[in-house]
Structure formats: structure tokens, C-alpha cells
Amino acid sequence: MSMQQVLFAVILIGLGTYLFRAGSLSLGSRVKWPDSAKRWLDQVTPAILGALLAPLILTNHSHLVIPWNNAGFIALVPTGYIAWKTKHLLWTVATGIISYAIILYFIHR
Amino acid sequence: MTSKSWIKKGIRDAFPIITAYFPIAITFGVLSASSAIPNDITFLISAWIFAGGAQFILISLAATGISFESMVVTILLVNARHILYGTTLGAALGQWREKHKWLFAFGMTDEVYAVASGQAKSGLPTPYLFSLMLGAYISWVAGTLVGIWLGNIFPASITNILNFAMPALFTALLFNAARNRYQGISAIIGGLIATIGTIYHENSLGLVAGSLLGATIGFLLSRKNKEA
């Protein structure tokens, strides 16, 4: 994607996000949303995160990679454990980066 | 309470958000600057979109061969949850002037919403919510600037390792977002479809289809279970 396209995407995404926030806040006191719409939206974020994460760790250049040969996949084990235990963004990211660095060190040794 | 004391309370309540945002924004700045994104666009992403998870997804997608349309659709889908926040919080802002609602909306992130909705029962006057939101915003933008500066001086070996911050952050967000079995199912189905898409060189389609189908199947299963 060219930088011009990225810039245009940033402007559109910012505008859309703002309209989601402002429109719903403004309508919130007047309109009642159907329960099913709320529950579908509740499922969207986990689905997107799954869809983003899985290809990052399961594929390399469009090929499936064997999990135990894959530094990212191995590093995800302690990362996932800390995420599950602490539910803390920063601890999880720190654990991820440190485990990834250690695993890369052993692979390239 | 006077306006002044509400402002003080807003800043006090913003403190945990400020301390959490600053290092994450630095990470964002470093990753964005060390990928091919120019500094001014990195700054604009934080200052204009102001939505943590979505920003990381944006720079991660910009580095892949994904299409412009899929990128915009996916990230807007990620941010569609803000509609939920607005509708629930909006009910507590019935007394607010319309102009103030539209101003505050700019800074209604997940964390600002979480703190604000916890406070909703004891009242949400404008000085309180504005200081809460501004504290979070300043911390996020300042952290991004520090990150941009660091990203430009870090050697490639360090930014290579820091790249894992992205999957690690997605993992953290996923464990925060998937609180029940059906959300877990949505994530797994989304992941499977997106991976199949990637293998067949259809990354964009896989991502959008995985997100929509994953969410819909998880939703239908949860509904079926509720009816049973």
C-alpha cells in the first residue's frame, strides 16, 4: 500500500471511529438498541483478534509453519499464560518481547 | 462538588489510564516509526484515531499486502464496539449539551469508557469527563512522540524483537475480549478462516470473512444455547 493510501485510510478510519463514538453517544439517551445487535458486536472484537493473530503465528510467506520451529509460536505460550493470568496489557507485551528475544537467541546461537 | 474539585477527581481517576497508555503509546511509536511509516503519519494516527488496538492493527496491516478497502473495513469493525459504549454511556449524559457530547466523544476510548461508566451512578459532569479524557489523550500522544524518537534511533536488531509486541498485544487484547466460551469460539473460527485465506494468498478476504463469520457463528451459537 502506498503512503498516500495509508494516509487516506488513517483519515477515513479516524472519521469513522469518531462518528461511531459521537453518533452513539448522542443517540444513546434517545434510542434503545436491540439486544441481539449488542450481542453480535460483543463477538466481533474476539473474532477480529483471532483472525489477526492466527496468520501472524501460523504462517510465513503464505505457508503454514510447524509450530515448534517457529519462535513466535513458542513465545506465544508464556505470553498467553501471562495474558490469561494477569489480563494486563503491559505485563503481557513485556513477557512476549522478552520470551521472543530469548527464543531468537537460542535459535540463532 | 465544585467544577474545580471535579477536575481534580477527573485527573486523579485518569492517572491509571495515563500510566498504562504512556508505555503502550511508546511501543506504538517505535513500531510504527521502525516500519516504513513516516513520522508525521505515525503522529496523525495517534492524534486523529486515538484507539490503541486499532492503531497497532493499522500499522501491522499497512506492512502486509492487504487492500485499502479491507484495511478500512477491518479497523472500523474493530472500532464498532464504541457504538456499544456510546449507547450505554449516552444514557447517563442526558443532561449534557449536544455540543459537549460531540466534543467528549473524540476521547471515548475503551479505558475512558470503563472508568466513566464506573462513575456514572454518582454523576458525570462535563469538567470530570473532560479532564479524564484529556489526561488520557495527552499521555497517548506524548508517548507516541517519545516512541517515534526512539524508533528512529533504535538499531534494526532491537526493532526486530520489538515486532513481537504486536502478536503479544493482540494476545493480551484477545484474553481481555474473549470472556466467555462463545467469544472464544468466535476467535478460533476467525483465526482459522484468516489462516486459510493467507495460505491461498487472499489475506484481505480471509481477514474480513474470518471476522464476520467468526462473530456471526459465535453469536448464533450463544443465541441457540440461550434458547435451549
CSV table of C-alpha atoms in Angstrom, one decimal:
chain,number,residue,atom,x,y,z
A,1,MET,CA,0.0,0.0,0.0
A,2,SER,CA,1.4,3.4,-0.9
A,3,MET,CA,1.8,6.0,1.9
A,4,GLN,CA,-0.8,8.2,0.2
A,5,GLN,CA,-3.3,5.3,0.6
A,6,VAL,CA,-2.2,4.8,4.2
A,7,LEU,CA,-2.8,8.5,4.9
A,8,PHE,CA,-6.2,8.4,3.3
A,9,ALA,CA,-7.1,5.2,5.3
A,10,VAL,CA,-6.0,6.9,8.5
A,11,ILE,CA,-8.2,9.9,7.8
A,12,LEU,CA,-11.2,7.7,7.0
A,13,ILE,CA,-10.7,5.4,9.9
A,14,GLY,CA,-10.4,8.3,12.3
A,15,LEU,CA,-13.5,9.9,10.9
A,16,GLY,CA,-15.5,6.6,11.1
A,17,THR,CA,-14.3,5.9,14.6
A,18,TYR,CA,-15.3,9.4,15.7
A,19,LEU,CA,-18.7,9.1,14.2
A,20,PHE,CA,-19.2,5.7,16.0
A,21,ARG,CA,-18.3,7.4,19.2
A,22,ALA,CA,-20.2,10.7,18.8
A,23,GLY,CA,-23.2,9.3,17.0
A,24,SER,CA,-23.9,6.6,19.6
A,25,LEU,CA,-23.2,9.0,22.5
A,26,SER,CA,-25.6,11.5,21.0
A,27,LEU,CA,-28.3,8.9,20.2
A,28,GLY,CA,-27.6,6.9,23.4
A,29,SER,CA,-30.0,8.8,25.5
A,30,ARG,CA,-32.8,8.5,22.9
A,31,VAL,CA,-32.5,5.2,21.1
A,32,LYS,CA,-32.6,1.7,22.5
A,33,TRP,CA,-30.6,-0.8,20.6
A,34,PRO,CA,-31.9,-4.3,20.1
A,35,ASP,CA,-30.2,-6.8,22.4
A,36,SER,CA,-29.1,-9.0,19.5
A,37,ALA,CA,-27.1,-6.2,17.9
A,38,LYS,CA,-25.3,-5.6,21.1
A,39,ARG,CA,-24.5,-9.3,21.5
A,40,TRP,CA,-23.3,-9.6,17.9
A,41,LEU,CA,-21.0,-6.7,18.5
A,42,ASP,CA,-19.7,-8.4,21.6
A,43,GLN,CA,-18.4,-11.2,19.3
A,44,VAL,CA,-16.8,-9.0,16.7
A,45,THR,CA,-13.6,-8.0,18.6
A,46,PRO,CA,-12.6,-11.6,19.6
A,47,ALA,CA,-13.2,-12.8,16.0
A,48,ILE,CA,-11.1,-10.0,14.6
A,49,LEU,CA,-8.3,-10.5,17.1
A,50,GLY,CA,-8.3,-14.3,16.3
A,51,ALA,CA,-8.2,-13.5,12.6
A,52,LEU,CA,-5.3,-11.2,13.0
A,53,LEU,CA,-3.3,-13.3,15.4
A,54,ALA,CA,-3.6,-16.8,13.8
A,55,PRO,CA,-2.0,-16.0,10.4
A,56,LEU,CA,0.8,-14.0,12.2
A,57,ILE,CA,1.9,-17.0,14.1
A,58,LEU,CA,0.8,-19.9,11.9
A,59,THR,CA,2.1,-18.8,8.5
A,60,ASN,CA,5.2,-17.4,7.0
A,61,HIS,CA,5.1,-16.0,3.4
A,62,SER,CA,1.7,-17.7,2.9
A,63,HIS,CA,2.9,-21.1,4.0
A,64,LEU,CA,1.9,-23.0,7.2
A,65,VAL,CA,4.8,-23.2,9.6
A,66,ILE,CA,5.5,-26.0,12.0
A,67,PRO,CA,4.8,-24.6,15.5
A,68,TRP,CA,7.9,-25.9,17.2
A,69,ASN,CA,10.2,-24.4,14.5
A,70,ASN,CA,8.5,-21.1,14.9
A,71,ALA,CA,9.9,-18.6,17.5
A,72,GLY,CA,6.7,-16.6,17.5
A,73,PHE,CA,4.6,-19.6,18.2
A,74,ILE,CA,6.8,-20.8,21.1
A,75,ALA,CA,6.9,-17.2,22.6
A,76,LEU,CA,3.2,-17.1,22.5
A,77,VAL,CA,2.9,-19.9,25.1
A,78,PRO,CA,4.3,-17.8,28.1
A,79,THR,CA,2.7,-14.7,26.6
A,80,GLY,CA,-0.7,-16.3,26.5
A,81,TYR,CA,-0.2,-17.6,30.0
A,82,ILE,CA,0.5,-14.2,31.4
A,83,ALA,CA,-2.4,-12.7,29.4
A,84,TRP,CA,-4.7,-15.2,30.8
A,85,LYS,CA,-3.4,-14.9,34.4
A,86,THR,CA,-3.0,-11.1,34.7
A,87,LYS,CA,-5.3,-9.7,31.9
A,88,HIS,CA,-2.7,-6.9,32.0
A,89,LEU,CA,-1.6,-5.4,28.6
A,90,LEU,CA,1.8,-4.2,29.6
A,91,TRP,CA,2.9,-7.3,31.5
A,92,THR,CA,1.7,-9.4,28.6
A,93,VAL,CA,3.6,-7.4,26.0
A,94,ALA,CA,6.7,-7.3,28.2
A,95,THR,CA,6.6,-11.1,28.7
A,96,GLY,CA,6.1,-11.6,24.9
A,97,ILE,CA,9.1,-9.4,23.9
A,98,ILE,CA,11.4,-11.0,26.5
A,99,SER,CA,10.4,-14.6,25.7
A,100,TYR,CA,10.7,-13.8,21.9
A,101,ALA,CA,14.2,-12.3,22.4
A,102,ILE,CA,15.4,-15.4,24.5
A,103,ILE,CA,14.0,-17.9,21.9
A,104,LEU,CA,15.6,-16.0,19.0
A,105,TYR,CA,18.9,-16.0,20.9
A,106,PHE,CA,18.8,-19.8,21.2
A,107,ILE,CA,17.7,-20.4,17.6
A,108,HIS,CA,20.4,-18.3,16.1
A,109,ARG,CA,23.1,-19.5,18.5
B,1,MET,CA,-18.8,19.4,44.3
B,2,THR,CA,-17.4,22.4,42.6
B,3,SER,CA,-16.1,22.4,39.0
B,4,LYS,CA,-12.5,22.6,40.3
B,5,SER,CA,-12.9,19.5,42.5
B,6,TRP,CA,-14.5,17.6,39.6
B,7,ILE,CA,-11.5,18.5,37.5
B,8,LYS,CA,-9.2,17.2,40.3
B,9,LYS,CA,-11.2,14.0,40.6
B,10,GLY,CA,-11.0,13.6,36.8
B,11,ILE,CA,-7.3,13.9,36.8
B,12,ARG,CA,-7.0,11.5,39.7
B,13,ASP,CA,-9.2,8.9,38.0
B,14,ALA,CA,-7.2,9.4,34.8
B,15,PHE,CA,-4.0,8.5,36.5
B,16,PRO,CA,-4.1,4.7,36.0
B,17,ILE,CA,-5.0,5.3,32.3
B,18,ILE,CA,-2.2,7.8,31.9
B,19,THR,CA,0.4,5.4,33.3
B,20,ALA,CA,-0.9,2.5,31.2
B,21,TYR,CA,-1.2,4.5,28.0
B,22,PHE,CA,2.3,6.1,28.0
B,23,PRO,CA,4.5,3.0,27.6
B,24,ILE,CA,2.0,1.4,25.2
B,25,ALA,CA,2.0,4.5,23.1
B,26,ILE,CA,5.8,4.5,23.1
B,27,THR,CA,5.7,0.9,21.8
B,28,PHE,CA,3.3,2.0,19.1
B,29,GLY,CA,5.5,4.9,18.1
B,30,VAL,CA,8.6,2.7,18.0
B,31,LEU,CA,6.9,0.0,15.9
B,32,SER,CA,5.3,2.5,13.5
B,33,ALA,CA,8.5,4.5,13.0
B,34,SER,CA,10.6,1.5,12.5
B,35,SER,CA,8.2,0.1,9.9
B,36,ALA,CA,8.1,2.2,6.8
B,37,ILE,CA,5.5,4.7,8.1
B,38,PRO,CA,6.7,8.3,8.1
B,39,ASN,CA,6.8,10.2,11.5
B,40,ASP,CA,4.1,12.6,10.6
B,41,ILE,CA,1.6,9.9,9.7
B,42,THR,CA,2.5,8.0,12.9
B,43,PHE,CA,1.7,11.1,14.9
B,44,LEU,CA,-1.5,11.6,12.9
B,45,ILE,CA,-2.6,8.0,13.7
B,46,SER,CA,-2.4,8.6,17.4
B,47,ALA,CA,-3.7,12.2,17.4
B,48,TRP,CA,-6.6,11.6,15.0
B,49,ILE,CA,-7.7,8.0,15.5
B,50,PHE,CA,-6.8,7.7,19.2
B,51,ALA,CA,-7.7,4.0,19.6
B,52,GLY,CA,-4.9,1.8,20.9
B,53,GLY,CA,-5.7,-1.7,19.5
B,54,ALA,CA,-6.9,-0.4,16.1
B,55,GLN,CA,-3.7,1.6,15.7
B,56,PHE,CA,-1.5,-1.5,16.1
B,57,ILE,CA,-3.7,-3.4,13.7
B,58,LEU,CA,-3.4,-0.5,11.2
B,59,ILE,CA,0.4,-0.5,11.1
B,60,SER,CA,0.5,-4.2,11.1
B,61,LEU,CA,-1.8,-4.3,8.1
B,62,ALA,CA,-0.1,-1.4,6.3
B,63,ALA,CA,3.1,-3.6,6.2
B,64,THR,CA,1.2,-6.5,4.5
B,65,GLY,CA,-0.1,-6.6,1.0
B,66,ILE,CA,-3.7,-6.0,2.2
B,67,SER,CA,-6.1,-3.9,0.1
B,68,PHE,CA,-7.1,-0.4,1.1
B,69,GLU,CA,-10.7,-1.3,1.4
B,70,SER,CA,-10.1,-4.3,3.6
B,71,MET,CA,-7.9,-2.3,5.9
B,72,VAL,CA,-10.5,0.4,6.4
B,73,VAL,CA,-13.4,-2.1,6.8
B,74,THR,CA,-11.5,-4.3,9.3
B,75,ILE,CA,-10.4,-1.4,11.5
B,76,LEU,CA,-13.8,0.2,11.5
B,77,LEU,CA,-15.2,-3.2,12.5
B,78,VAL,CA,-12.7,-3.3,15.4
B,79,ASN,CA,-13.8,0.1,16.5
B,80,ALA,CA,-17.5,-0.6,16.0
B,81,ARG,CA,-17.6,-1.7,19.7
B,82,HIS,CA,-17.5,2.0,20.5
B,83,ILE,CA,-21.1,2.2,19.4
B,84,LEU,CA,-21.9,0.0,22.5
B,85,TYR,CA,-20.0,2.3,24.7
B,86,GLY,CA,-21.8,5.4,23.3
B,87,THR,CA,-25.2,3.9,23.7
B,88,THR,CA,-24.7,2.8,27.3
B,89,LEU,CA,-22.8,6.0,28.4
B,90,GLY,CA,-25.1,8.3,26.4
B,91,ALA,CA,-28.0,7.3,28.6
B,92,ALA,CA,-26.1,8.8,31.6
B,93,LEU,CA,-25.4,12.1,29.7
B,94,GLY,CA,-29.0,13.1,29.2
B,95,GLN,CA,-28.4,16.5,30.8
B,96,TRP,CA,-25.4,17.3,28.7
B,97,ARG,CA,-25.4,19.9,25.9
B,98,GLU,CA,-25.2,18.3,22.5
B,99,LYS,CA,-22.0,20.2,21.7
B,100,HIS,CA,-20.3,18.8,24.8
B,101,LYS,CA,-21.3,15.2,23.9
B,102,TRP,CA,-19.7,15.6,20.5
B,103,LEU,CA,-16.5,17.0,22.0
B,104,PHE,CA,-16.1,14.3,24.6
B,105,ALA,CA,-16.8,11.6,22.1
B,106,PHE,CA,-13.4,12.2,20.5
B,107,GLY,CA,-11.7,10.7,23.5
B,108,MET,CA,-14.0,7.9,24.4
B,109,THR,CA,-11.6,5.0,24.3
B,110,ASP,CA,-12.1,1.6,26.0
B,111,GLU,CA,-10.4,2.7,29.2
B,112,VAL,CA,-12.0,6.1,29.4
B,113,TYR,CA,-15.4,4.5,28.9
B,114,ALA,CA,-14.6,1.8,31.6
B,115,VAL,CA,-13.7,4.5,34.2
B,116,ALA,CA,-16.6,6.8,33.2
B,117,SER,CA,-19.2,4.0,33.3
B,118,GLY,CA,-18.0,3.0,36.8
B,119,GLN,CA,-18.6,6.6,37.9
B,120,ALA,CA,-21.9,7.0,36.1
B,121,LYS,CA,-24.1,6.4,39.2
B,122,SER,CA,-22.6,9.3,41.1
B,123,GLY,CA,-22.9,11.7,38.2
B,124,LEU,CA,-20.8,12.6,35.2
B,125,PRO,CA,-20.4,16.4,35.0
B,126,THR,CA,-18.5,17.9,32.0
B,127,PRO,CA,-15.4,19.0,33.9
B,128,TYR,CA,-14.9,15.5,35.2
B,129,LEU,CA,-15.2,13.7,31.9
B,130,PHE,CA,-13.2,16.3,30.0
B,131,SER,CA,-10.3,16.1,32.4
B,132,LEU,CA,-10.4,12.3,32.4
B,133,MET,CA,-10.4,12.3,28.6
B,134,LEU,CA,-7.8,15.0,28.1
B,135,GLY,CA,-5.4,13.3,30.6
B,136,ALA,CA,-5.6,10.0,28.6
B,137,TYR,CA,-5.2,11.8,25.2
B,138,ILE,CA,-2.2,13.9,26.2
B,139,SER,CA,-0.5,10.7,27.6
B,140,TRP,CA,-1.2,8.8,24.4
B,141,VAL,CA,0.1,11.5,22.1
B,142,ALA,CA,3.1,12.3,24.2
B,143,GLY,CA,4.0,8.6,24.4
B,144,THR,CA,3.7,8.3,20.7
B,145,LEU,CA,6.1,11.2,20.2
B,146,VAL,CA,8.7,9.6,22.5
B,147,GLY,CA,8.2,6.3,20.6
B,148,ILE,CA,8.8,8.0,17.2
B,149,TRP,CA,12.0,9.4,18.5
B,150,LEU,CA,13.2,6.1,19.9
B,151,GLY,CA,12.1,4.2,16.8
B,152,ASN,CA,14.3,6.4,14.7
B,153,ILE,CA,17.4,5.7,16.8
B,154,PHE,CA,16.9,2.0,17.7
B,155,PRO,CA,19.0,-0.4,15.6
B,156,ALA,CA,17.2,-3.0,13.5
B,157,SER,CA,18.1,-5.9,15.8
B,158,ILE,CA,16.1,-4.3,18.6
B,159,THR,CA,13.1,-3.3,16.5
B,160,ASN,CA,13.1,-6.8,15.1
B,161,ILE,CA,12.5,-8.2,18.6
B,162,LEU,CA,10.0,-5.4,19.4
B,163,ASN,CA,8.0,-6.5,16.4
B,164,PHE,CA,6.7,-9.3,18.6
B,165,ALA,CA,5.0,-6.7,20.7
B,166,MET,CA,2.2,-6.8,18.0
B,167,PRO,CA,1.2,-10.5,18.4
B,168,ALA,CA,1.8,-10.2,22.2
B,169,LEU,CA,-0.6,-7.2,22.3
B,170,PHE,CA,-3.2,-9.0,20.2
B,171,THR,CA,-3.0,-11.9,22.6
B,172,ALA,CA,-3.5,-9.6,25.6
B,173,LEU,CA,-6.4,-7.9,23.9
B,174,LEU,CA,-7.9,-11.3,23.0
B,175,PHE,CA,-7.8,-12.6,26.5
B,176,ASN,CA,-9.4,-9.3,27.6
B,177,ALA,CA,-12.1,-9.5,24.9
B,178,ALA,CA,-12.9,-13.3,25.0
B,179,ARG,CA,-14.5,-13.6,28.4
B,180,ASN,CA,-16.9,-16.5,27.6
B,181,ARG,CA,-16.9,-19.7,25.6
B,182,TYR,CA,-18.7,-18.2,22.6
B,183,GLN,CA,-16.2,-15.3,22.3
B,184,GLY,CA,-13.5,-18.0,22.3
B,185,ILE,CA,-15.3,-19.9,19.5
B,186,SER,CA,-15.6,-16.6,17.5
B,187,ALA,CA,-11.8,-16.1,17.9
B,188,ILE,CA,-10.9,-19.6,16.8
B,189,ILE,CA,-13.2,-19.6,13.8
B,190,GLY,CA,-11.9,-16.1,12.8
B,191,GLY,CA,-8.4,-17.4,13.1
B,192,LEU,CA,-8.9,-20.5,11.1
B,193,ILE,CA,-10.6,-18.7,8.2
B,194,ALA,CA,-8.0,-15.9,8.2
B,195,THR,CA,-5.2,-18.5,8.1
B,196,ILE,CA,-6.8,-20.4,5.2
B,197,GLY,CA,-7.2,-17.0,3.4
B,198,THR,CA,-3.5,-16.3,4.0
B,199,ILE,CA,-2.4,-19.7,2.6
B,200,TYR,CA,-4.4,-19.1,-0.5
B,201,HIS,CA,-2.9,-15.5,-0.9
B,202,GLU,CA,-6.3,-14.0,0.0
B,203,ASN,CA,-5.2,-12.2,3.1
B,204,SER,CA,-7.8,-9.3,2.9
B,205,LEU,CA,-10.7,-11.6,2.1
B,206,GLY,CA,-9.6,-14.0,4.9
B,207,LEU,CA,-9.4,-11.3,7.5
B,208,VAL,CA,-12.8,-9.7,6.7
B,209,ALA,CA,-14.6,-13.1,6.2
B,210,GLY,CA,-12.9,-14.5,9.3
B,211,SER,CA,-14.0,-11.6,11.4
B,212,LEU,CA,-17.6,-11.5,10.1
B,213,LEU,CA,-18.2,-15.3,10.0
B,214,GLY,CA,-16.4,-15.9,13.3
B,215,ALA,CA,-18.5,-13.2,15.1
B,216,THR,CA,-21.8,-14.4,13.5
B,217,ILE,CA,-21.2,-18.1,14.2
B,218,GLY,CA,-20.2,-17.3,17.8
B,219,PHE,CA,-23.3,-15.1,18.1
B,220,LEU,CA,-25.7,-17.8,16.7
B,221,LEU,CA,-24.2,-20.5,18.9
B,222,SER,CA,-24.7,-18.3,22.0
B,223,ARG,CA,-28.2,-17.5,21.0
B,224,LYS,CA,-29.1,-21.1,20.4
B,225,ASN,CA,-27.7,-22.1,23.7
B,226,LYS,CA,-29.7,-19.3,25.4
B,227,GLU,CA,-32.9,-20.6,23.8
B,228,ALA,CA,-32.2,-24.3,24.7
